[in-house]
PDB file of C-alpha atoms in Angstrom:
ATOM      1  CA  MET A   1      98.895  93.208 116.389  1.00 84.00           C
ATOM      2  CA  LEU A   2     100.607  90.729 114.089  1.00 87.00           C
ATOM      3  CA  ASP A   3     102.894  89.671 116.937  1.00 91.00           C
ATOM      4  CA  ALA A   4      99.855  88.906 119.075  1.00 92.00           C
ATOM      5  CA  LEU A   5      98.287  86.951 116.161  1.00 91.00           C
ATOM      6  CA  ASN A   6     101.574  85.052 115.845  1.00 93.00           C
ATOM      7  CA  ARG A   7     101.707  84.047 119.494  1.00 94.00           C
ATOM      8  CA  SER A   8      98.156  83.098 119.542  1.00 94.00           C
ATOM      9  CA  LEU A   9      98.531  80.958 116.378  1.00 94.00           C
ATOM     10  CA  VAL A  10     101.665  79.247 117.713  1.00 95.00           C
ATOM     11  CA  GLY A  11      99.814  78.465 120.909  1.00 95.00           C
ATOM     12  CA  TRP A  12      96.845  76.796 119.193  1.00 96.00           C
ATOM     13  CA  LEU A  13      99.036  74.929 116.780  1.00 96.00           C
ATOM     14  CA  LYS A  14     101.237  73.597 119.624  1.00 94.00           C
ATOM     15  CA  ASP A  15      98.124  72.250 121.329  1.00 94.00           C
ATOM     16  CA  GLY A  16      97.171  70.421 118.184  1.00 92.00           C
ATOM     17  CA  TRP A  17      94.350  72.528 116.877  1.00 96.00           C
ATOM     18  CA  ARG A  18      93.545  73.487 113.335  1.00 97.00           C
ATOM     19  CA  VAL A  19      93.240  77.261 113.234  1.00 96.00           C
ATOM     20  CA  HIS A  20      90.854  79.098 110.818  1.00 96.00           C
ATOM     21  CA  ILE A  21      91.321  82.845 110.312  1.00 94.00           C
ATOM     22  CA  ASP A  22      88.227  84.052 108.441  1.00 93.00           C
ATOM     23  CA  GLY A  23      88.961  85.498 104.959  1.00 92.00           C
ATOM     24  CA  ILE A  24      92.531  84.156 105.105  1.00 94.00           C
ATOM     25  CA  GLY A  25      92.537  80.349 105.575  1.00 96.00           C
ATOM     26  CA  TYR A  26      93.381  77.317 107.712  1.00 97.00           C
ATOM     27  CA  PHE A  27      96.631  76.608 109.449  1.00 97.00           C
ATOM     28  CA  ASP A  28      97.520  73.069 110.819  1.00 97.00           C
ATOM     29  CA  VAL A  29     100.558  71.128 111.758  1.00 96.00           C
ATOM     30  CA  SER A  30     101.975  67.996 110.191  1.00 96.00           C
ATOM     31  CA  LEU A  31     103.936  65.479 112.085  1.00 93.00           C
ATOM     32  CA  THR A  32     106.387  62.714 111.112  1.00 92.00           C
ATOM     33  CA  ALA A  33     107.287  59.498 112.738  1.00 90.00           C
ATOM     34  CA  PRO A  34     109.521  56.511 111.878  1.00 89.00           C
ATOM     35  CA  GLU A  35     107.688  53.743 109.936  1.00 87.00           C
ATOM     36  CA  THR A  36     106.732  50.790 111.985  1.00 85.00           C
ATOM     37  CA  ARG A  37     104.896  47.575 111.015  1.00 86.00           C
ATOM     38  CA  ASN A  38     102.166  48.201 113.604  1.00 86.00           C
ATOM     39  CA  PRO A  39     101.056  51.825 114.216  1.00 81.00           C
ATOM     40  CA  LYS A  40     100.460  51.048 117.813  1.00 83.00           C
ATOM     41  CA  ASP A  41     104.223  50.480 118.193  1.00 84.00           C
ATOM     42  CA  THR A  42     104.943  54.169 117.531  1.00 85.00           C
ATOM     43  CA  LYS A  43     106.031  56.000 120.682  1.00 86.00           C
ATOM     44  CA  ALA A  44     105.004  59.573 121.325  1.00 85.00           C
ATOM     45  CA  SER A  45     108.613  60.650 121.878  1.00 88.00           C
ATOM     46  CA  SER A  46     109.400  59.531 118.362  1.00 88.00           C
ATOM     47  CA  VAL A  47     106.834  61.734 116.716  1.00 89.00           C
ATOM     48  CA  LYS A  48     108.347  65.031 115.474  1.00 92.00           C
ATOM     49  CA  PHE A  49     107.140  68.284 113.991  1.00 93.00           C
ATOM     50  CA  LYS A  50     107.277  68.310 110.183  1.00 95.00           C
ATOM     51  CA  ASN A  51     105.677  71.477 108.913  1.00 96.00           C
ATOM     52  CA  VAL A  52     102.965  74.223 109.259  1.00 96.00           C
ATOM     53  CA  ASN A  53     100.417  73.788 106.509  1.00 97.00           C
ATOM     54  CA  PHE A  54      98.251  76.583 105.147  1.00 97.00           C
ATOM     55  CA  ARG A  55      95.160  76.261 102.914  1.00 97.00           C
ATOM     56  CA  ALA A  56      93.762  79.559 101.677  1.00 96.00           C
ATOM     57  CA  ASP A  57      90.012  80.427 101.979  1.00 95.00           C
ATOM     58  CA  LYS A  58      88.078  80.445  98.717  1.00 94.00           C
ATOM     59  CA  GLU A  59      87.354  84.097  99.339  1.00 92.00           C
ATOM     60  CA  LEU A  60      91.166  84.878  99.441  1.00 94.00           C
ATOM     61  CA  ARG A  61      91.875  82.722  96.388  1.00 94.00           C
ATOM     62  CA  TYR A  62      89.184  84.461  94.370  1.00 92.00           C
ATOM     63  CA  ARG A  63      90.353  87.898  95.351  1.00 92.00           C
ATOM     64  CA  VAL A  64      93.948  87.066  94.416  1.00 92.00           C
ATOM     65  CA  ALA A  65      92.901  85.477  91.205  1.00 92.00           C
ATOM     66  CA  GLU A  66      91.636  88.866  90.006  1.00 89.00           C
ATOM     67  CA  LEU A  67      95.195  90.162  89.663  1.00 87.00           C
ATOM     68  CA  LYS A  68      96.189  91.782  86.481  1.00 86.00           C
ATOM     69  CA  ALA A  69      99.460  90.496  85.180  1.00 84.00           C
ATOM     70  CA  GLU A  70     101.744  92.498  82.954  1.00 82.00           C
ATOM     71  CA  ARG A  71     105.221  91.968  81.602  1.00 78.00           C
ATOM     72  CA  SER A  72     107.904  93.453  83.875  1.00 67.00           C
ATOM     73  CA  LYS A  73     110.055  96.233  82.304  1.00 68.00           C
ATOM     74  CA  ALA A  74     113.011  95.137  84.442  1.00 63.00           C
ATOM     75  CA  GLY A  75     114.168  91.799  83.211  1.00 63.00           C
ATOM     76  CA  SER A  76     116.080  89.249  85.268  1.00 69.00           C
ATOM     77  CA  HIS A  77     119.125  89.485  83.062  1.00 78.00           C
ATOM     78  CA  SER A  78     122.593  90.687  84.092  1.00 80.00           C
ATOM     79  CA  ALA A  79     124.136  93.906  82.901  1.00 80.00           C
ATOM     80  CA  HIS A  80     126.625  93.270  80.104  1.00 88.00           C
ATOM     81  CA  LEU A  81     129.907  94.452  81.641  1.00 91.00           C
ATOM     82  CA  SER A  82     133.341  93.853  80.201  1.00 93.00           C
ATOM     83  CA  GLU A  83     136.023  92.260  82.518  1.00 93.00           C
ATOM     84  CA  ILE A  84     137.617  95.734  82.680  1.00 94.00           C
ATOM     85  CA  GLU A  85     134.392  97.351  83.870  1.00 94.00           C
ATOM     86  CA  ILE A  86     133.932  94.708  86.486  1.00 95.00           C
ATOM     87  CA  ASP A  87     137.513  95.274  87.667  1.00 94.00           C
ATOM     88  CA  MET A  88     136.969  98.981  87.805  1.00 94.00           C
ATOM     89  CA  LYS A  89     133.729  98.508  89.886  1.00 95.00           C
ATOM     90  CA  LEU A  90     135.510  96.077  92.253  1.00 95.00           C
ATOM     91  CA  THR A  91     138.533  98.590  92.630  1.00 94.00           C
ATOM     92  CA  GLU A  92     136.033 101.195  93.635  1.00 94.00           C
ATOM     93  CA  PHE A  93     134.266  98.671  95.986  1.00 95.00           C
ATOM     94  CA  PHE A  94     137.468  97.668  97.698  1.00 93.00           C
ATOM     95  CA  SER A  95     138.500 101.360  98.257  1.00 93.00           C
ATOM     96  CA  GLU A  96     135.725 101.434 100.860  1.00 93.00           C
ATOM     97  CA  ASN A  97     135.324  97.769 101.956  1.00 94.00           C
ATOM     98  CA  SER A  98     137.668  94.973 102.821  1.00 93.00           C
ATOM     99  CA  ILE A  99     135.510  91.930 102.072  1.00 95.00           C
ATOM    100  CA  LEU A 100     133.125  90.994  99.373  1.00 96.00           C
ATOM    101  CA  VAL A 101     130.208  88.517  99.299  1.00 96.00           C
ATOM    102  CA  ARG A 102     128.137  87.380  96.282  1.00 96.00           C
ATOM    103  CA  ARG A 103     125.365  89.775  96.997  1.00 95.00           C
ATOM    104  CA  ASP A 104     127.742  92.678  96.789  1.00 95.00           C
ATOM    105  CA  ILE A 105     128.939  91.832  93.333  1.00 94.00           C
ATOM    106  CA  GLU A 106     125.298  91.205  92.293  1.00 94.00           C
ATOM    107  CA  LYS A 107     124.395  94.734  93.443  1.00 94.00           C
ATOM    108  CA  ILE A 108     127.406  96.688  92.137  1.00 94.00           C
ATOM    109  CA  CYS A 109     127.585  94.958  88.777  1.00 93.00           C
ATOM    110  CA  GLN A 110     123.905  94.399  88.352  1.00 91.00           C
ATOM    111  CA  MET A 111     124.272  90.622  87.918  1.00 92.00           C
ATOM    112  CA  THR A 112     121.946  87.750  88.586  1.00 92.00           C
ATOM    113  CA  ARG A 113     122.930  85.329  91.317  1.00 93.00           C
ATOM    114  CA  VAL A 114     124.053  82.663  88.679  1.00 93.00           C
ATOM    115  CA  THR A 115     126.183  85.263  86.765  1.00 93.00           C
ATOM    116  CA  ALA A 116     127.768  86.668  89.845  1.00 94.00           C
ATOM    117  CA  GLY A 117     128.696  83.118  90.920  1.00 94.00           C
ATOM    118  CA  ARG A 118     130.425  82.514  87.512  1.00 95.00           C
ATOM    119  CA  CYS A 119     132.202  85.885  87.725  1.00 96.00           C
ATOM    120  CA  LEU A 120     133.545  85.083  91.253  1.00 96.00           C
ATOM    121  CA  LYS A 121     134.726  81.716  90.152  1.00 96.00           C
ATOM    122  CA  ARG A 122     136.616  83.256  87.240  1.00 96.00           C
ATOM    123  CA  LEU A 123     138.153  85.965  89.444  1.00 96.00           C
ATOM    124  CA  GLN A 124     139.338  83.295  91.842  1.00 96.00           C
ATOM    125  CA  GLU A 125     140.790  81.274  88.924  1.00 96.00           C
ATOM    126  CA  GLU A 126     142.646  84.415  87.730  1.00 96.00           C
ATOM    127  CA  LYS A 127     143.955  84.862  91.275  1.00 96.00           C
ATOM    128  CA  LYS A 128     142.311  88.229  91.623  1.00 95.00           C
ATOM    129  CA  LEU A 129     140.098  87.239  94.520  1.00 96.00           C
ATOM    130  CA  LYS A 130     140.630  84.775  97.434  1.00 95.00           C
ATOM    131  CA  ASN A 131     137.874  82.998  99.468  1.00 96.00           C
ATOM    132  CA  ILE A 132     138.833  83.365 103.209  1.00 96.00           C
ATOM    133  CA  ASN A 133     135.787  81.499 104.441  1.00 94.00           C
ATOM    134  CA  THR A 134     134.020  78.078 103.670  1.00 93.00           C
ATOM    135  CA  LYS A 135     132.949  76.950 100.252  1.00 92.00           C
ATOM    136  CA  GLN A 136     129.335  77.129 101.357  1.00 92.00           C
ATOM    137  CA  GLN A 137     129.556  80.739 102.735  1.00 94.00           C
ATOM    138  CA  PRO A 138     132.324  82.338 100.766  1.00 96.00           C
ATOM    139  CA  VAL A 139     133.830  85.673 101.783  1.00 96.00           C
ATOM    140  CA  TYR A 140     136.235  87.165  99.290  1.00 96.00           C
ATOM    141  CA  VAL A 141     139.171  89.503  99.686  1.00 95.00           C
ATOM    142  CA  PRO A 142     141.411  90.899  96.883  1.00 95.00           C
ATOM    143  CA  VAL A 143     144.584  89.037  96.219  1.00 94.00           C
ATOM    144  CA  PRO A 144     147.498  91.509  96.975  1.00 92.00           C
ATOM    145  CA  GLY A 145     148.389  93.331  93.866  1.00 90.00           C
ATOM    146  CA  HIS A 146     144.770  93.500  92.616  1.00 90.00           C
ATOM    147  CA  TYR A 147     142.084  96.215  93.074  1.00 88.00           C
ATOM    148  CA  ARG A 148     144.767  98.632  94.498  1.00 79.00           C
ATOM    149  CA  THR A 149     145.653  96.416  97.343  1.00 72.00           C
ATOM    150  CA  SER A 150     149.277  96.418  98.623  1.00 65.00           C
ATOM    151  CA  LEU A 151     151.635  93.493  97.924  1.00 58.00           C
ATOM    152  CA  GLU A 152     152.770  93.733 101.615  1.00 50.00           C
ATOM    153  CA  ARG A 153     149.515  92.439 102.971  1.00 43.00           C
TER     154      ARG A 153
END
């Protein structure tokens, strides 16, 4: 059902229509074009898709506004682990896995994204981990001699 709604919505938006789904809101498309002194000089081929915009119906906004907020019991702080505890968790992790990405260390050490990034940077500086991929999408492997990896690697 949602797939059919998606296909229908895409079709109407591609044809330039503003779509209203009762009780939900309005969808429309915004376009972009290079600036010209005279708008009549803009060619259709230079007009490009920019974004799909959504504006919620009043009814939806009112219903969502009735939410009851309460403080979360689970904070967004990292677990306080010592370097030895982190090393033990990584040793266990590398006994079953050959590579590590940031999300893995977030999960196994219960760290936030930022703390995991700092920890990975420290482990690289200490020559315990090595990035075998790009800086933008790092993939880490243990340096031989760490986390029970052989020096013969």
